[in-house]
PDB file of C-alpha atoms in Angstrom:
ATOM      1  CA  MET A   1      11.143  28.897  28.982  1.00  0.00           C
ATOM      2  CA  ALA A   2      13.105  31.945  27.863  1.00  0.00           C
ATOM      3  CA  PHE A   3      11.935  35.295  26.529  1.00  0.00           C
ATOM      4  CA  TRP A   4      13.418  38.454  25.092  1.00  0.00           C
ATOM      5  CA  GLY A   5      12.151  42.028  24.947  1.00  0.00           C
ATOM      6  CA  ALA A   6      11.402  42.465  28.652  1.00  0.00           C
ATOM      7  CA  PRO A   7      12.145  44.162  30.940  1.00  0.00           C
ATOM      8  CA  LEU A   8      14.206  46.021  28.310  1.00  0.00           C
ATOM      9  CA  GLN A   9      13.182  46.450  24.686  1.00  0.00           C
ATOM     10  CA  ASP A  10      15.197  44.303  22.290  1.00  0.00           C
ATOM     11  CA  ASN A  11      14.699  44.744  18.544  1.00  0.00           C
ATOM     12  CA  GLN A  12      16.691  41.552  17.879  1.00  0.00           C
ATOM     13  CA  HIS A  13      14.471  39.321  20.008  1.00  0.00           C
ATOM     14  CA  ALA A  14      13.492  37.008  17.145  1.00  0.00           C
ATOM     15  CA  ASN A  15      17.056  36.517  15.891  1.00  0.00           C
ATOM     16  CA  LYS A  16      18.320  35.943  19.417  1.00  0.00           C
ATOM     17  CA  SER A  17      15.683  33.311  20.141  1.00  0.00           C
ATOM     18  CA  VAL A  18      16.601  31.307  17.043  1.00  0.00           C
ATOM     19  CA  ARG A  19      20.332  31.694  17.713  1.00  0.00           C
ATOM     20  CA  ALA A  20      19.823  30.510  21.293  1.00  0.00           C
ATOM     21  CA  SER A  21      17.987  27.420  20.044  1.00  0.00           C
ATOM     22  CA  PHE A  22      20.970  26.363  17.931  1.00  0.00           C
ATOM     23  CA  GLU A  23      23.311  26.999  20.851  1.00  0.00           C
ATOM     24  CA  MET A  24      21.092  24.781  22.999  1.00  0.00           C
ATOM     25  CA  LEU A  25      21.387  21.976  20.440  1.00  0.00           C
ATOM     26  CA  ASN A  26      25.175  22.378  20.351  1.00  0.00           C
ATOM     27  CA  ALA A  27      25.288  22.171  24.151  1.00  0.00           C
ATOM     28  CA  LEU A  28      23.052  19.094  24.067  1.00  0.00           C
ATOM     29  CA  GLU A  29      25.373  17.388  21.585  1.00  0.00           C
ATOM     30  CA  ALA A  30      28.320  17.880  23.938  1.00  0.00           C
ATOM     31  CA  LEU A  31      26.244  16.714  26.870  1.00  0.00           C
ATOM     32  CA  ASN A  32      25.155  13.555  25.057  1.00  0.00           C
ATOM     33  CA  ALA A  33      28.748  12.780  24.123  1.00  0.00           C
ATOM     34  CA  ASP A  34      29.547  12.812  27.837  1.00  0.00           C
ATOM     35  CA  PHE A  35      26.470  10.690  28.597  1.00  0.00           C
ATOM     36  CA  ALA A  36      27.530   8.136  25.978  1.00  0.00           C
ATOM     37  CA  LYS A  37      30.961   7.763  27.565  1.00  0.00           C
ATOM     38  CA  LYS A  38      29.263   6.992  30.861  1.00  0.00           C
ATOM     39  CA  ASN A  39      26.748   4.573  29.272  1.00  0.00           C
ATOM     40  CA  MET A  40      23.924   6.858  30.322  1.00  0.00           C
ATOM     41  CA  PRO A  41      20.683   7.444  28.358  1.00  0.00           C
ATOM     42  CA  LEU A  42      20.889  10.221  25.770  1.00  0.00           C
ATOM     43  CA  ALA A  43      18.659  13.283  25.963  1.00  0.00           C
ATOM     44  CA  ASN A  44      16.517  14.815  23.237  1.00  0.00           C
ATOM     45  CA  ILE A  45      14.748  18.164  23.225  1.00  0.00           C
ATOM     46  CA  GLY A  46      12.199  20.026  21.160  1.00  0.00           C
ATOM     47  CA  ILE A  47      12.128  23.823  20.915  1.00  0.00           C
ATOM     48  CA  GLY A  48       9.106  25.932  19.994  1.00  0.00           C
ATOM     49  CA  ILE A  49       9.460  29.654  19.293  1.00  0.00           C
ATOM     50  CA  ASN A  50       6.757  32.260  18.809  1.00  0.00           C
ATOM     51  CA  THR A  51       6.775  36.049  18.616  1.00  0.00           C
ATOM     52  CA  GLY A  52       3.940  38.285  19.775  1.00  0.00           C
ATOM     53  CA  GLU A  53       2.466  40.480  22.467  1.00  0.00           C
ATOM     54  CA  MET A  54       2.421  38.975  25.953  1.00  0.00           C
ATOM     55  CA  ASN A  55       1.649  39.969  29.519  1.00  0.00           C
ATOM     56  CA  VAL A  56       4.896  40.205  31.451  1.00  0.00           C
ATOM     57  CA  GLY A  57       5.704  40.853  35.086  1.00  0.00           C
ATOM     58  CA  ASP A  58       5.829  39.371  38.577  1.00  0.00           C
ATOM     59  CA  MET A  59       3.096  36.761  38.753  1.00  0.00           C
ATOM     60  CA  GLY A  60       1.984  34.244  41.337  1.00  0.00           C
ATOM     61  CA  SER A  61       1.094  34.591  44.997  1.00  0.00           C
ATOM     62  CA  ASP A  62       2.679  35.626  48.284  1.00  0.00           C
ATOM     63  CA  TYR A  63       4.034  32.071  48.555  1.00  0.00           C
ATOM     64  CA  ARG A  64       5.559  31.797  45.105  1.00  0.00           C
ATOM     65  CA  ARG A  65       6.181  34.494  42.530  1.00  0.00           C
ATOM     66  CA  SER A  66       8.196  34.691  39.324  1.00  0.00           C
ATOM     67  CA  TYR A  67       8.944  37.219  36.614  1.00  0.00           C
ATOM     68  CA  THR A  68       7.381  35.568  33.591  1.00  0.00           C
ATOM     69  CA  VAL A  69       5.104  35.917  30.564  1.00  0.00           C
ATOM     70  CA  ILE A  70       1.587  34.663  29.870  1.00  0.00           C
ATOM     71  CA  GLY A  71      -0.900  34.944  27.006  1.00  0.00           C
ATOM     72  CA  ASP A  72      -1.950  33.405  23.686  1.00  0.00           C
ATOM     73  CA  ALA A  73       1.458  34.092  22.128  1.00  0.00           C
ATOM     74  CA  VAL A  74       3.123  32.124  24.928  1.00  0.00           C
ATOM     75  CA  ASN A  75       0.668  29.268  24.503  1.00  0.00           C
ATOM     76  CA  LEU A  76       1.413  29.011  20.773  1.00  0.00           C
ATOM     77  CA  GLY A  77       5.129  28.715  21.507  1.00  0.00           C
ATOM     78  CA  SER A  78       4.325  25.863  23.878  1.00  0.00           C
ATOM     79  CA  ARG A  79       2.158  24.162  21.258  1.00  0.00           C
ATOM     80  CA  LEU A  80       4.989  24.371  18.727  1.00  0.00           C
ATOM     81  CA  GLU A  81       7.374  22.756  21.186  1.00  0.00           C
ATOM     82  CA  GLY A  82       4.942  19.863  21.500  1.00  0.00           C
ATOM     83  CA  LEU A  83       4.648  19.539  17.713  1.00  0.00           C
ATOM     84  CA  THR A  84       8.388  18.992  17.240  1.00  0.00           C
ATOM     85  CA  LYS A  85       7.825  15.326  18.138  1.00  0.00           C
ATOM     86  CA  PHE A  86       5.027  15.009  15.569  1.00  0.00           C
ATOM     87  CA  TYR A  87       7.225  16.285  12.723  1.00  0.00           C
ATOM     88  CA  GLY A  88      10.474  14.688  13.901  1.00  0.00           C
ATOM     89  CA  LEU A  89      12.208  18.070  14.205  1.00  0.00           C
ATOM     90  CA  THR A  90      14.116  19.816  16.972  1.00  0.00           C
ATOM     91  CA  ILE A  91      13.026  23.431  16.315  1.00  0.00           C
ATOM     92  CA  LEU A  92       9.727  24.876  15.119  1.00  0.00           C
ATOM     93  CA  VAL A  93       8.969  28.583  14.799  1.00  0.00           C
ATOM     94  CA  SER A  94       5.795  30.428  13.895  1.00  0.00           C
ATOM     95  CA  GLU A  95       5.332  32.644  10.869  1.00  0.00           C
ATOM     96  CA  PHE A  96       5.505  35.606  13.264  1.00  0.00           C
ATOM     97  CA  THR A  97       9.010  34.719  14.433  1.00  0.00           C
ATOM     98  CA  LYS A  98      10.154  33.862  10.919  1.00  0.00           C
ATOM     99  CA  SER A  99       9.097  37.286   9.630  1.00  0.00           C
ATOM    100  CA  GLN A 100      11.405  39.016  12.133  1.00  0.00           C
ATOM    101  CA  ALA A 101      14.356  36.607  12.335  1.00  0.00           C
ATOM    102  CA  ASN A 102      16.088  37.983   9.248  1.00  0.00           C
ATOM    103  CA  ASP A 103      19.492  36.518  10.116  1.00  0.00           C
ATOM    104  CA  PHE A 104      18.274  33.005   9.260  1.00  0.00           C
ATOM    105  CA  SER A 105      16.781  30.988   6.426  1.00  0.00           C
ATOM    106  CA  PHE A 106      13.825  28.699   7.038  1.00  0.00           C
ATOM    107  CA  LEU A 107      12.088  25.626   5.696  1.00  0.00           C
ATOM    108  CA  LEU A 108       8.318  25.698   5.380  1.00  0.00           C
ATOM    109  CA  ILE A 109       7.010  22.804   7.476  1.00  0.00           C
ATOM    110  CA  ASP A 110       3.225  23.037   7.559  1.00  0.00           C
ATOM    111  CA  LYS A 111       0.123  25.137   8.015  1.00  0.00           C
ATOM    112  CA  VAL A 112      -1.503  24.127  11.279  1.00  0.00           C
ATOM    113  CA  LYS A 113      -4.483  24.767  13.482  1.00  0.00           C
ATOM    114  CA  VAL A 114      -3.347  24.063  17.009  1.00  0.00           C
ATOM    115  CA  LYS A 115      -5.675  22.860  19.752  1.00  0.00           C
ATOM    116  CA  GLY A 116      -8.094  25.583  20.774  1.00  0.00           C
ATOM    117  CA  LYS A 117      -7.547  27.754  17.671  1.00  0.00           C
ATOM    118  CA  GLN A 118      -9.404  27.967  14.350  1.00  0.00           C
ATOM    119  CA  LYS A 119      -7.079  30.250  12.389  1.00  0.00           C
ATOM    120  CA  PRO A 120      -4.172  28.408  10.724  1.00  0.00           C
ATOM    121  CA  VAL A 121      -0.575  29.372  11.443  1.00  0.00           C
ATOM    122  CA  THR A 122       2.281  28.641   9.058  1.00  0.00           C
ATOM    123  CA  ILE A 123       5.207  27.011  10.830  1.00  0.00           C
ATOM    124  CA  TYR A 124       8.859  26.762   9.831  1.00  0.00           C
ATOM    125  CA  SER A 125      12.139  25.221  10.916  1.00  0.00           C
ATOM    126  CA  PRO A 126      15.315  27.346  10.822  1.00  0.00           C
ATOM    127  CA  ILE A 127      18.210  26.066   8.738  1.00  0.00           C
ATOM    128  CA  ALA A 128      21.371  25.515  10.738  1.00  0.00           C
ATOM    129  CA  PRO A 129      24.326  27.721   9.811  1.00  0.00           C
ATOM    130  CA  ALA A 130      27.097  26.110   7.726  1.00  0.00           C
ATOM    131  CA  LEU A 131      24.872  23.288   6.469  1.00  0.00           C
ATOM    132  CA  PRO A 132      26.735  20.790   4.229  1.00  0.00           C
ATOM    133  CA  GLU A 133      26.275  21.454   0.506  1.00  0.00           C
ATOM    134  CA  ALA A 134      24.611  18.087  -0.062  1.00  0.00           C
ATOM    135  CA  GLN A 135      21.909  18.901   2.462  1.00  0.00           C
ATOM    136  CA  SER A 136      21.447  22.362   0.961  1.00  0.00           C
ATOM    137  CA  HIS A 137      20.652  20.710  -2.365  1.00  0.00           C
ATOM    138  CA  LEU A 138      18.111  18.450  -0.669  1.00  0.00           C
ATOM    139  CA  ASP A 139      16.547  21.510   0.958  1.00  0.00           C
ATOM    140  CA  THR A 140      16.010  22.944  -2.529  1.00  0.00           C
ATOM    141  CA  VAL A 141      14.240  19.764  -3.649  1.00  0.00           C
ATOM    142  CA  TYR A 142      12.179  19.775  -0.468  1.00  0.00           C
ATOM    143  CA  GLY A 143      11.240  23.416  -1.051  1.00  0.00           C
ATOM    144  CA  THR A 144       9.956  22.583  -4.537  1.00  0.00           C
ATOM    145  CA  ALA A 145       8.038  19.592  -3.214  1.00  0.00           C
ATOM    146  CA  ILE A 146       6.342  21.485  -0.387  1.00  0.00           C
ATOM    147  CA  SER A 147       5.418  24.306  -2.768  1.00  0.00           C
ATOM    148  CA  ASP A 148       3.834  21.792  -5.153  1.00  0.00           C
ATOM    149  CA  TYR A 149       1.961  20.217  -2.254  1.00  0.00           C
ATOM    150  CA  PHE A 150       0.316  23.447  -1.133  1.00  0.00           C
ATOM    151  CA  ASP A 151      -0.427  24.338  -4.768  1.00  0.00           C
ATOM    152  CA  ARG A 152      -2.351  21.029  -5.064  1.00  0.00           C
ATOM    153  CA  ARG A 153       0.193  19.496  -7.458  1.00  0.00           C
ATOM    154  CA  PHE A 154       0.231  16.323  -5.401  1.00  0.00           C
ATOM    155  CA  GLU A 155       1.645  13.966  -8.049  1.00  0.00           C
ATOM    156  CA  SER A 156       4.651  16.213  -8.601  1.00  0.00           C
ATOM    157  CA  ALA A 157       5.076  16.722  -4.851  1.00  0.00           C
ATOM    158  CA  LEU A 158       4.957  12.981  -4.238  1.00  0.00           C
ATOM    159  CA  GLN A 159       7.713  12.270  -6.751  1.00  0.00           C
ATOM    160  CA  SER A 160       9.952  14.962  -5.253  1.00  0.00           C
ATOM    161  CA  PHE A 161       9.384  13.758  -1.697  1.00  0.00           C
ATOM    162  CA  LYS A 162      10.152  10.187  -2.754  1.00  0.00           C
ATOM    163  CA  SER A 163      13.373  11.267  -4.474  1.00  0.00           C
ATOM    164  CA  ILE A 164      14.879  12.514  -1.191  1.00  0.00           C
ATOM    165  CA  LYS A 165      13.298  10.195   1.369  1.00  0.00           C
ATOM    166  CA  ASP A 166      16.437   8.065   1.833  1.00  0.00           C
ATOM    167  CA  ASP A 167      18.862  10.972   2.221  1.00  0.00           C
ATOM    168  CA  TYR A 168      17.003  13.830   3.858  1.00  0.00           C
ATOM    169  CA  ARG A 169      17.867  14.709   7.450  1.00  0.00           C
ATOM    170  CA  PHE A 170      14.181  14.853   8.406  1.00  0.00           C
ATOM    171  CA  PRO A 171      12.874  11.376   7.454  1.00  0.00           C
ATOM    172  CA  ASP A 172       9.724  11.614   9.592  1.00  0.00           C
ATOM    173  CA  LEU A 173       8.705  14.828   7.846  1.00  0.00           C
ATOM    174  CA  ILE A 174       9.204  13.325   4.391  1.00  0.00           C
ATOM    175  CA  ALA A 175       7.271  10.179   5.314  1.00  0.00           C
ATOM    176  CA  LEU A 176       4.412  12.350   6.560  1.00  0.00           C
ATOM    177  CA  TYR A 177       4.168  14.272   3.282  1.00  0.00           C
ATOM    178  CA  ILE A 178       4.472  11.165   1.160  1.00  0.00           C
ATOM    179  CA  GLU A 179       1.474   9.731   2.998  1.00  0.00           C
ATOM    180  CA  ARG A 180      -0.500  12.974   2.801  1.00  0.00           C
ATOM    181  CA  SER A 181       0.219  13.337  -0.915  1.00  0.00           C
ATOM    182  CA  LYS A 182      -0.980   9.793  -1.590  1.00  0.00           C
ATOM    183  CA  GLN A 183      -4.182  10.463   0.339  1.00  0.00           C
ATOM    184  CA  TRP A 184      -4.939  13.634  -1.601  1.00  0.00           C
ATOM    185  CA  ILE A 185      -4.210  11.946  -4.932  1.00  0.00           C
ATOM    186  CA  ALA A 186      -6.714   9.218  -4.066  1.00  0.00           C
ATOM    187  CA  ASN A 187      -9.244  11.649  -2.560  1.00  0.00           C
ATOM    188  CA  PRO A 188      -8.655  15.255  -3.721  1.00  0.00           C
ATOM    189  CA  PRO A 189      -9.337  17.992  -1.145  1.00  0.00           C
ATOM    190  CA  PRO A 190     -12.364  20.305  -1.421  1.00  0.00           C
ATOM    191  CA  GLN A 191     -12.128  23.587  -3.291  1.00  0.00           C
ATOM    192  CA  ASP A 192     -11.902  25.575  -0.049  1.00  0.00           C
ATOM    193  CA  TRP A 193      -8.931  23.531   1.216  1.00  0.00           C
ATOM    194  CA  ASP A 194      -6.418  25.910   2.786  1.00  0.00           C
ATOM    195  CA  GLY A 195      -3.668  23.325   3.215  1.00  0.00           C
ATOM    196  CA  SER A 196      -3.841  23.386   6.995  1.00  0.00           C
ATOM    197  CA  PHE A 197      -3.703  20.390   9.301  1.00  0.00           C
ATOM    198  CA  THR A 198      -5.679  20.416  12.535  1.00  0.00           C
ATOM    199  CA  HIS A 199      -3.850  19.135  15.608  1.00  0.00           C
ATOM    200  CA  THR A 200      -6.236  17.905  18.287  1.00  0.00           C
ATOM    201  CA  SER A 201      -3.708  17.359  21.084  1.00  0.00           C
ATOM    202  CA  LYS A 202      -1.280  19.698  22.835  1.00  0.00           C
TER     203      LYS A 202
END
C-alpha cells in the first residue's frame, strides 16, 4: 500500500497515485521479461486507488508499529484492487480519485456497491499515456456503448460492444457488458434502476 498527502500536504496526490500505478506496470513488464528468460512464472498485479479522508499516524502496539492509514476510504481502495480481477483490468480508481487526477483521461467501467456499502460508487480505469491510435478509436466506441448502457439503450449498447469485442484490449470487460445487455433486453430493469452492480465478495 502507498499513500500521498501525509505527513506533508500534497495537492497532486491523485495525479501522483495514478502516475505511480503506470510506473508499477512498466516495472512489472520489465520484471516479467526477465522471468520469461529464466522460464519462471510471470506475475500479474491489480491496483486499486481511492481518494478521501483517512486516519493517519503510528499505529499498532509496543511490539509492532507502523506509520499507516486506516478508514473507509482505505477500505474502498482495497475493494477496488480486488475488483480488478472481476473486470479483467489492471487499474481501477474511484470517482473521487478521477475528479482530482486531472492529468489523465479515464474510461467509465461501472457503478458498483462494494461489500458492506449501500451507496453506489462510479469506478474508472485510467487511459495509459501514448495509447496507439487504433485503441483510441476503440475507446471512443466503448465510451458510446457504455453511455448507451447506462441510459437504458441496451440494444444499441449491445451492438457497439459486439463491434469491438474481438479487438478491444479489455476482452473480459466487453464480454461482461455483452452478457449484461442481453439480460436487460430480455428482462428490462425496474424504473428505479440506478445502473449499479452489487458485489458480494471482497
